[in-house]
Tab-separated table of C-alpha atoms in Angstrom:
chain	number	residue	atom	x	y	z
A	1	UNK	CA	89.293	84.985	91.059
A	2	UNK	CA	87.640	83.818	87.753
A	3	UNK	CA	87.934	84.760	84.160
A	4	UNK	CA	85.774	83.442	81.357
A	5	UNK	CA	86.784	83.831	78.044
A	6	UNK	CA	84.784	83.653	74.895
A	7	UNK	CA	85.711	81.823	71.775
A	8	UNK	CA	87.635	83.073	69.023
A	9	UNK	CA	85.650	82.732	65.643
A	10	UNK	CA	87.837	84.060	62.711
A	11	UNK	CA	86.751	86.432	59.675
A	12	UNK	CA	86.877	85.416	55.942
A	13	UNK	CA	87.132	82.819	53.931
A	14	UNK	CA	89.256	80.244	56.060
A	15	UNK	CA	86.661	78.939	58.329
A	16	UNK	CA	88.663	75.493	58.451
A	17	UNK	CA	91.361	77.359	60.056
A	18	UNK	CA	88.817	78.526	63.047
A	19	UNK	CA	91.001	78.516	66.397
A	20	UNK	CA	88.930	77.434	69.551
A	21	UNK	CA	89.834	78.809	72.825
A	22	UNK	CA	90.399	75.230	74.501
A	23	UNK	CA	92.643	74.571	71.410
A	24	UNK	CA	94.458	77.982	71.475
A	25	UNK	CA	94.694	77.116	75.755
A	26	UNK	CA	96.298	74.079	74.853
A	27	UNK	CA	99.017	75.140	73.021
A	28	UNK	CA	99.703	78.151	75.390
A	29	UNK	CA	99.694	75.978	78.528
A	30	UNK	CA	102.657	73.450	77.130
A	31	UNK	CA	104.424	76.646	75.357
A	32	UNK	CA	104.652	78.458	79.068
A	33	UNK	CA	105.052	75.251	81.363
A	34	UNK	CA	109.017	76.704	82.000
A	35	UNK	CA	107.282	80.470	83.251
A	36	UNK	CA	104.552	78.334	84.994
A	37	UNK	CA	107.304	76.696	86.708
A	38	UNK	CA	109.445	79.789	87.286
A	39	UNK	CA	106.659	81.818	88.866
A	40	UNK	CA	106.100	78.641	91.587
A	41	UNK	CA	109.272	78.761	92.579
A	42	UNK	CA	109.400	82.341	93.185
A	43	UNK	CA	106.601	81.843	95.828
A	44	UNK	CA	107.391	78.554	97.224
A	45	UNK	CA	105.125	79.285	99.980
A	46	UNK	CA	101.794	79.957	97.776
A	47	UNK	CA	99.742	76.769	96.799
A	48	UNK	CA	99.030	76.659	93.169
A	49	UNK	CA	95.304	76.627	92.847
A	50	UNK	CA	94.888	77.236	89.152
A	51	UNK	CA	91.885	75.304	87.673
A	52	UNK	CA	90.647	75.534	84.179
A	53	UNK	CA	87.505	74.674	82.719
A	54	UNK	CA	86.107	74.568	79.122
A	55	UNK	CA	82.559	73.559	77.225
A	56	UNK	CA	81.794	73.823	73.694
A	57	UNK	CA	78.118	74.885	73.054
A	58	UNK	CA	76.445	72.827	70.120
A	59	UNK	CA	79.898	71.810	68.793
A	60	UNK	CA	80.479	75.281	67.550
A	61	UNK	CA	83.367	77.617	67.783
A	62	UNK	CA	81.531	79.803	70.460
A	63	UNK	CA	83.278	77.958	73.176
A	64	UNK	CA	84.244	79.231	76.533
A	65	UNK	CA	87.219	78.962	78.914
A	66	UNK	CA	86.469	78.691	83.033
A	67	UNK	CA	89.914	80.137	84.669
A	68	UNK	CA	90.049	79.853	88.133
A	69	UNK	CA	92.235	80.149	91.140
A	70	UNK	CA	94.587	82.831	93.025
A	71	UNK	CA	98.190	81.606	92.249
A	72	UNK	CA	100.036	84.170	90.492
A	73	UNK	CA	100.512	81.731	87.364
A	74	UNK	CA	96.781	81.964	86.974
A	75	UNK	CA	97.191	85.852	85.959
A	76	UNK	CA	99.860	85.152	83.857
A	77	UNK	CA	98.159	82.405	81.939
A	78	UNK	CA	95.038	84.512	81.301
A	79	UNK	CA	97.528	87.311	79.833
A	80	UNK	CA	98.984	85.405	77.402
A	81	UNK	CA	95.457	83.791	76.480
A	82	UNK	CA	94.284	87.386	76.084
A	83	UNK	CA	97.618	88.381	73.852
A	84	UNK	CA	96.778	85.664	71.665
A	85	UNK	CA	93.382	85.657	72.120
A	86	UNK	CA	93.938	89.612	70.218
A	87	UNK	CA	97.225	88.472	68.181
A	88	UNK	CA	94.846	85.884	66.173
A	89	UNK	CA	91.502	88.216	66.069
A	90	UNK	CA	93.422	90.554	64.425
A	91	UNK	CA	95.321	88.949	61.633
A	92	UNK	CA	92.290	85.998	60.959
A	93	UNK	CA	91.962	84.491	57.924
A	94	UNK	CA	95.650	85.351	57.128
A	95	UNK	CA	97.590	82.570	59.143
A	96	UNK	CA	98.205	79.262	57.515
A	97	UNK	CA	98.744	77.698	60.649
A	98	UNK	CA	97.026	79.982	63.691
A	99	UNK	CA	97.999	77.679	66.570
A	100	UNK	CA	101.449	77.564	65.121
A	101	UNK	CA	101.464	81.519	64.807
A	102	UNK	CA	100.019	81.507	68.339
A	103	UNK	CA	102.984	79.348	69.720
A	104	UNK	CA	105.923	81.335	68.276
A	105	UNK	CA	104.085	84.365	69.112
A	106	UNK	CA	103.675	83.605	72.920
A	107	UNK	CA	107.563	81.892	72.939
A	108	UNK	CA	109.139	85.122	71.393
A	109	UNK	CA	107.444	88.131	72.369
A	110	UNK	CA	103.907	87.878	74.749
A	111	UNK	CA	106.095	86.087	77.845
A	112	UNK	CA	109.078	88.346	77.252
A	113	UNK	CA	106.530	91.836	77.004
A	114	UNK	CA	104.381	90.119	80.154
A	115	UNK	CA	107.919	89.896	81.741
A	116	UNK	CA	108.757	93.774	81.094
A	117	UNK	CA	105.163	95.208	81.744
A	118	UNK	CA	105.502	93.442	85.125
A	119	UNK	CA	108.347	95.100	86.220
A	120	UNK	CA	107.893	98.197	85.069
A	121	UNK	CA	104.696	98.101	86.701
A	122	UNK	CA	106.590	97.966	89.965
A	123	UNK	CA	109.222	100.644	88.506
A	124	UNK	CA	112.183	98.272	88.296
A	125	UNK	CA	113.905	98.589	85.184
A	126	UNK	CA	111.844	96.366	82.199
A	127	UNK	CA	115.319	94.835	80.878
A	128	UNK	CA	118.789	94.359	82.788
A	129	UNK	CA	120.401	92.377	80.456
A	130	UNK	CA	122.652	95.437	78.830
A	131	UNK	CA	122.655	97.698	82.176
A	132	UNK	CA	126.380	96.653	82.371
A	133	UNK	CA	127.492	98.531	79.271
A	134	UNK	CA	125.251	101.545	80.204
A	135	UNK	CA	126.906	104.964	81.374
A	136	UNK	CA	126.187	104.255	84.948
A	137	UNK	CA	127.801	100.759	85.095
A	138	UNK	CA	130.822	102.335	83.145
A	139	UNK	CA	131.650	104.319	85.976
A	140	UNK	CA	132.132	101.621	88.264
A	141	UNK	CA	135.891	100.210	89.131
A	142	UNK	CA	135.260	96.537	87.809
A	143	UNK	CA	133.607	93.973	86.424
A	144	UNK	CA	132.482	92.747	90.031
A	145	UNK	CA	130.378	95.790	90.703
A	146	UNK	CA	128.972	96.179	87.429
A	147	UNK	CA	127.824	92.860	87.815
A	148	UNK	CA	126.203	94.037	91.276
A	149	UNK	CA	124.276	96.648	89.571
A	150	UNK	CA	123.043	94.086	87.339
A	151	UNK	CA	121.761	91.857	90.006
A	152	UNK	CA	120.661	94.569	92.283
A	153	UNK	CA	118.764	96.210	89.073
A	154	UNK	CA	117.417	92.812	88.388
A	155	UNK	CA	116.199	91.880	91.825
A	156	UNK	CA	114.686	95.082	92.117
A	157	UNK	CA	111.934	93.667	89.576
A	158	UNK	CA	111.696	90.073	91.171
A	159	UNK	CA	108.369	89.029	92.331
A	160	UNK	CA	110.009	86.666	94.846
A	161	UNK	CA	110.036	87.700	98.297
A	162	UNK	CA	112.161	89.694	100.332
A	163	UNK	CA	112.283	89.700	103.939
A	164	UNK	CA	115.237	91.957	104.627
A	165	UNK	CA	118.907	93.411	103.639
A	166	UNK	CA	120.504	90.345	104.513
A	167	UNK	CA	118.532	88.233	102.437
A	168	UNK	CA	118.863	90.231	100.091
A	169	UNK	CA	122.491	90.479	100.587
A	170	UNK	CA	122.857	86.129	100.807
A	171	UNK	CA	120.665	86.225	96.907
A	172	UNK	CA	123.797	88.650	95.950
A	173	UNK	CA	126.385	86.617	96.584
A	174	UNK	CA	124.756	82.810	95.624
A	175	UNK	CA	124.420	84.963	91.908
A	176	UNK	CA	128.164	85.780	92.393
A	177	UNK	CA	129.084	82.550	93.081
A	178	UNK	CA	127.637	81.126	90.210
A	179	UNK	CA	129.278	83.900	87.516
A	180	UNK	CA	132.513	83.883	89.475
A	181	UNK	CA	132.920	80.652	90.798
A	182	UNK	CA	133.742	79.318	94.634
A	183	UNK	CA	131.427	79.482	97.673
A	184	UNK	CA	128.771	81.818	98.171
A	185	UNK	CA	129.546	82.395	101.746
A	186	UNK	CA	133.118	83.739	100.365
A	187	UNK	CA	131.202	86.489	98.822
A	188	UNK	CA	129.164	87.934	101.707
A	189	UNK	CA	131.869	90.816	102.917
A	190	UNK	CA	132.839	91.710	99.864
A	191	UNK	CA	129.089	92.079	98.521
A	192	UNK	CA	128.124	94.440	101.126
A	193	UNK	CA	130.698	96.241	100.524
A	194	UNK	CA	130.282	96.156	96.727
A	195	UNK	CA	126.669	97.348	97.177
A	196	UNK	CA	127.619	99.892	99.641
A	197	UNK	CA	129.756	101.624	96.668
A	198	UNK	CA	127.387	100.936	94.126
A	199	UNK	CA	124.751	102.996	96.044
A	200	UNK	CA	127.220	105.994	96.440
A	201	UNK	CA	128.116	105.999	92.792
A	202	UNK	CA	123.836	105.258	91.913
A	203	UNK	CA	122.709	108.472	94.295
A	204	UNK	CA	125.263	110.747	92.540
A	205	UNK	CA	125.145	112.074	89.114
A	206	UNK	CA	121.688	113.423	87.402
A	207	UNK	CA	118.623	112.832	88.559
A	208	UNK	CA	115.608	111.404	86.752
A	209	UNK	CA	112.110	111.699	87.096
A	210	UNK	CA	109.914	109.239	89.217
A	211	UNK	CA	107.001	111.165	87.931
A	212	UNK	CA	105.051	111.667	85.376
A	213	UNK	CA	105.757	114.642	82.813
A	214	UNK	CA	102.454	116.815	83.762
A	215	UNK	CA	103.787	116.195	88.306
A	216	UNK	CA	107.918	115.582	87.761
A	217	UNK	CA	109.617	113.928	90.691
A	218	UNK	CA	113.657	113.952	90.537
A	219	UNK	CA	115.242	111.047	92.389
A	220	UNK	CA	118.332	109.800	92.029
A	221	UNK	CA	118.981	106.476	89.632
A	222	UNK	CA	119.366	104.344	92.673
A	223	UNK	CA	116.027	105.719	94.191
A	224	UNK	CA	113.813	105.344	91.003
A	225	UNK	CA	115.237	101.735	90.046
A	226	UNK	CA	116.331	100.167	92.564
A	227	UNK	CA	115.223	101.653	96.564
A	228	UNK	CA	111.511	102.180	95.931
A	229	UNK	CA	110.659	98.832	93.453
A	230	UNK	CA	112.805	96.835	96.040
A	231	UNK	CA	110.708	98.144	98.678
A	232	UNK	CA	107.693	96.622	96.646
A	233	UNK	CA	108.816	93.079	96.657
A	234	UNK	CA	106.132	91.252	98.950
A	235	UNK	CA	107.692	89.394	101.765
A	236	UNK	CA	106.550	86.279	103.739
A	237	UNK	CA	105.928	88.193	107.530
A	238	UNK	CA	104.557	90.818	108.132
A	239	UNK	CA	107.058	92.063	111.520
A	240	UNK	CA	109.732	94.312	111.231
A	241	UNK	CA	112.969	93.543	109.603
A	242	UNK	CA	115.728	93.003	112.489
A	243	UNK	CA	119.110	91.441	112.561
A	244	UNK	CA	120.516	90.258	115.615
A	245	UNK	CA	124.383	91.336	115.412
A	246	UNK	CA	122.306	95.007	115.016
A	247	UNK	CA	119.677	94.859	117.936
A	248	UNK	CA	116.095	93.925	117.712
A	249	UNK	CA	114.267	95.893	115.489
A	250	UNK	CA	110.878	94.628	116.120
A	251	UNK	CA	110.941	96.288	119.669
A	252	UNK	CA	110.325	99.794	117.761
A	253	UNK	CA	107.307	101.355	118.205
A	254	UNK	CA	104.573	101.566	115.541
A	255	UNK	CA	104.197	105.196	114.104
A	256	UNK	CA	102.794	106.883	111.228
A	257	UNK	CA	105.375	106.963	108.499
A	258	UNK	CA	103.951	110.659	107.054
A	259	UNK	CA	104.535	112.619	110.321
A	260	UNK	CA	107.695	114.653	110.312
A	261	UNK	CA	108.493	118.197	111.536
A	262	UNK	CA	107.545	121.049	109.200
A	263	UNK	CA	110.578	122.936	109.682
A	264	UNK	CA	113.814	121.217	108.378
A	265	UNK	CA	116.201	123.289	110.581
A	266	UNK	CA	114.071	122.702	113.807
A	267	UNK	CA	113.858	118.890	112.866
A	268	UNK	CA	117.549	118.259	112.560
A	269	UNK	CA	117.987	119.951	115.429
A	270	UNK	CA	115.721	117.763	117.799
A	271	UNK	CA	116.935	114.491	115.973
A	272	UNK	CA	120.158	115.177	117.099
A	273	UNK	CA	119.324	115.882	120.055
A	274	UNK	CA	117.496	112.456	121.350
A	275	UNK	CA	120.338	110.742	119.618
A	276	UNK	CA	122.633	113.196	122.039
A	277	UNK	CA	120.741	112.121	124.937
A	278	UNK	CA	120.324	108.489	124.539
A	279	UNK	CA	124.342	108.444	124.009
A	280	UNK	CA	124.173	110.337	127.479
A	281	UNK	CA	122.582	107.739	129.083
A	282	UNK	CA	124.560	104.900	127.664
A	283	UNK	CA	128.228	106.350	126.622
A	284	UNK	CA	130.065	103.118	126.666
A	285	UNK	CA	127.552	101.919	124.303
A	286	UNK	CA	126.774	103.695	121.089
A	287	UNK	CA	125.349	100.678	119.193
A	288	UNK	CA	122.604	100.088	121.983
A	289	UNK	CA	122.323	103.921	122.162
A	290	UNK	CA	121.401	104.289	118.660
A	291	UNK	CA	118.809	101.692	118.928
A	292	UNK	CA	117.466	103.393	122.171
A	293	UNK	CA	117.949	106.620	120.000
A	294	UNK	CA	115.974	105.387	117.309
A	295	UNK	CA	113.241	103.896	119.523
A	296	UNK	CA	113.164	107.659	120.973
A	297	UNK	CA	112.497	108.736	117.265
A	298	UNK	CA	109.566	106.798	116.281
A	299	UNK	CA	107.808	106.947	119.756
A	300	UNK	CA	108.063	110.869	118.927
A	301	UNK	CA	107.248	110.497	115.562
A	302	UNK	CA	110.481	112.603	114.084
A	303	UNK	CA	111.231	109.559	111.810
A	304	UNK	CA	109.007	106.900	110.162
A	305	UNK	CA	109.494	103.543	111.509
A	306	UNK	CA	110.512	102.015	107.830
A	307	UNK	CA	113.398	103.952	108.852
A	308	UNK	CA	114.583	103.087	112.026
A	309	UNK	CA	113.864	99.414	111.005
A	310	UNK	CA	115.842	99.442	107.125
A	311	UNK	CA	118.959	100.891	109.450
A	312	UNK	CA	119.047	98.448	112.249
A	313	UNK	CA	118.704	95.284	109.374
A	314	UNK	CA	121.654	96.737	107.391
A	315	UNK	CA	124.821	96.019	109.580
A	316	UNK	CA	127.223	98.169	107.570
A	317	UNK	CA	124.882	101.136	107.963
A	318	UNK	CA	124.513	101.050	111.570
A	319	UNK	CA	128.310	100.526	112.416
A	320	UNK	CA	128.575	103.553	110.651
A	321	UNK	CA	125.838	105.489	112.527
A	322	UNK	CA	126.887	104.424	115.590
A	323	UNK	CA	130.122	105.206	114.642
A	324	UNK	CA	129.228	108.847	114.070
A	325	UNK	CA	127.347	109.009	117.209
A	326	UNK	CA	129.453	107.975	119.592
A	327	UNK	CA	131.947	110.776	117.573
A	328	UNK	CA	129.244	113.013	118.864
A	329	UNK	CA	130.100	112.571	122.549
């Protein structure tokens, strides 16, 4: 992908105060080497490619800037070019120092509104940094999971990937670790079982809209801010999520996620009952029943195989479903 930007010639009477764009690209490329740097190790597998260009026509201020390249810091750089590019246009001929203006500009508010715009544009929450004082933190029991909604809010926005619940689940407790000292293996148990509370108390309470004000949507909080954004995050394969202590989700059948049965009553009804019969044929064994059970699902298209596949990567989840199944018998 390439963008070409045109110079910046300013208004007025301060012509010796005309900002270039290869001067104005300078100063935003040493400003935002710590994002640069912070988006490349979010996608450690992606090989910057970034490469920049610039000519000057006749020694005039009608230069241009060549941007090219796919990395995600390439996007980013031609934002805050742009924000500047706009910031300056707009207030030429009044700046002492425009490449000064430009620098405190991009270091206090374009990175930190790029930042927010980003996530929002995925629906994560645009700032996290206060969620632990907000009403739905206060309800939690302690400090611990308030600080869980924080992360989870947070890493609902992240552009890193994510390539299943117990990655996610491993990113949870390193960020414990490191606000509550000790190892982050110490942490794993008692994170998914912090997060497993957190979601209760996040999918009670009042809804809010996912929507827009003309087509309203009510979700719950933990649905609008942290399910569907998470969901977003890219990840580095492209096969289904599986964990091993909870059987091999990759053996379940493709289906289309939008096919489900019209009637809610009927629906429930025949869900049950495959989960019935697979426990039939394997009573002794309700965890590899509910996999066959969930197999049986898909292949009939009663549930979307996102489904099947987010239950058999989260362990706690499926204890508990198989736990309820084999109650069943």
């Amino acid at each position: 992908m390439t963008t070409v930007l045109p110079g910046l010639r300013p208004t007025g009477d301060r012509s010796q105060q005309a900002v270039g764009v290869p001067e104005l690209l300078d100063v935003i490329w040493h400003e935002t080497r710590a994002n640069r740097a912070a988006i490349h190790r979010a996608l450690p597998d992606t090989r910057c490619d970034l490469r920049i260009s610039a000519s000057d026509r006749n020694r005039q201020l009608i230069d241009t800037v060549l941007i090219d390249g796919d990395c995600a810091c390439r996007d980013f750089l031609v934002d805050m070019l742009v924000e500047c590019h706009r910031y300056l246009a707009h207030r030429a001929g009044e700046l002492g120092n425009p490449l000064g203006a430009a620098r405190v500009h991009v270091r206090k508010k374009a990175v930190h509104d790029w930042i927010r715009r980003r996530r929002t544009d995925v629906g994560a929450q645009a700032r996290v940094d206060r969620i632990r004082k907000s009403a739905m933190a206060l309800g939690l029991p302690d400090e611990f999971h308030r600080a869980l909604l924080e992360y989870l809010a947070d890493e609902a926005g992240v552009m890193a990937p994510l390539d299943s619940q117990e990655a996610l689940l491993r990113r949870l407790a390193t960020r414990c670790a490191a606000e509550f000292g000790g190892a982050a293996e110490h942490y794993r148990a008692r994170v998914a079982a912090g997060v497993a509370l957190v979601e209760r108390h996040c999918r009670s309470g009042t809804r809010v809209n996912a929507g827009t004000p003309a087509e309203p949507e009510k979700v719950t909080w933990w649905e609008r801010y942290i399910e569907r954004p998470m969901g977003r995050r890219p990840r580095r394969t492209d096969k289904p999520i599986a964990t091993p202590e909870c059987g091999d989700a990759a053996n379940l059948p493709a289906h289309d996620p939008g096919q489900v049965a019209d009637d809610s009553t009927e629906f429930d009804a025949r869900v049950v009952a495959v989960l019935v019969a697979a426990l039939r044929r394997q009573p002794v064994a309700p965890d590899a029943a509910l996999r066959a059970g969930l197999a049986d699902l898909v292949a009939q298209g009663l549930i979307p195989q996102w489904c099947a596949v987010e239950l058999c990567a989260d362990c706690n989840r499926f204890a508990v479903a198989a736990k309820e199944l084999s109650a069943l018998a």
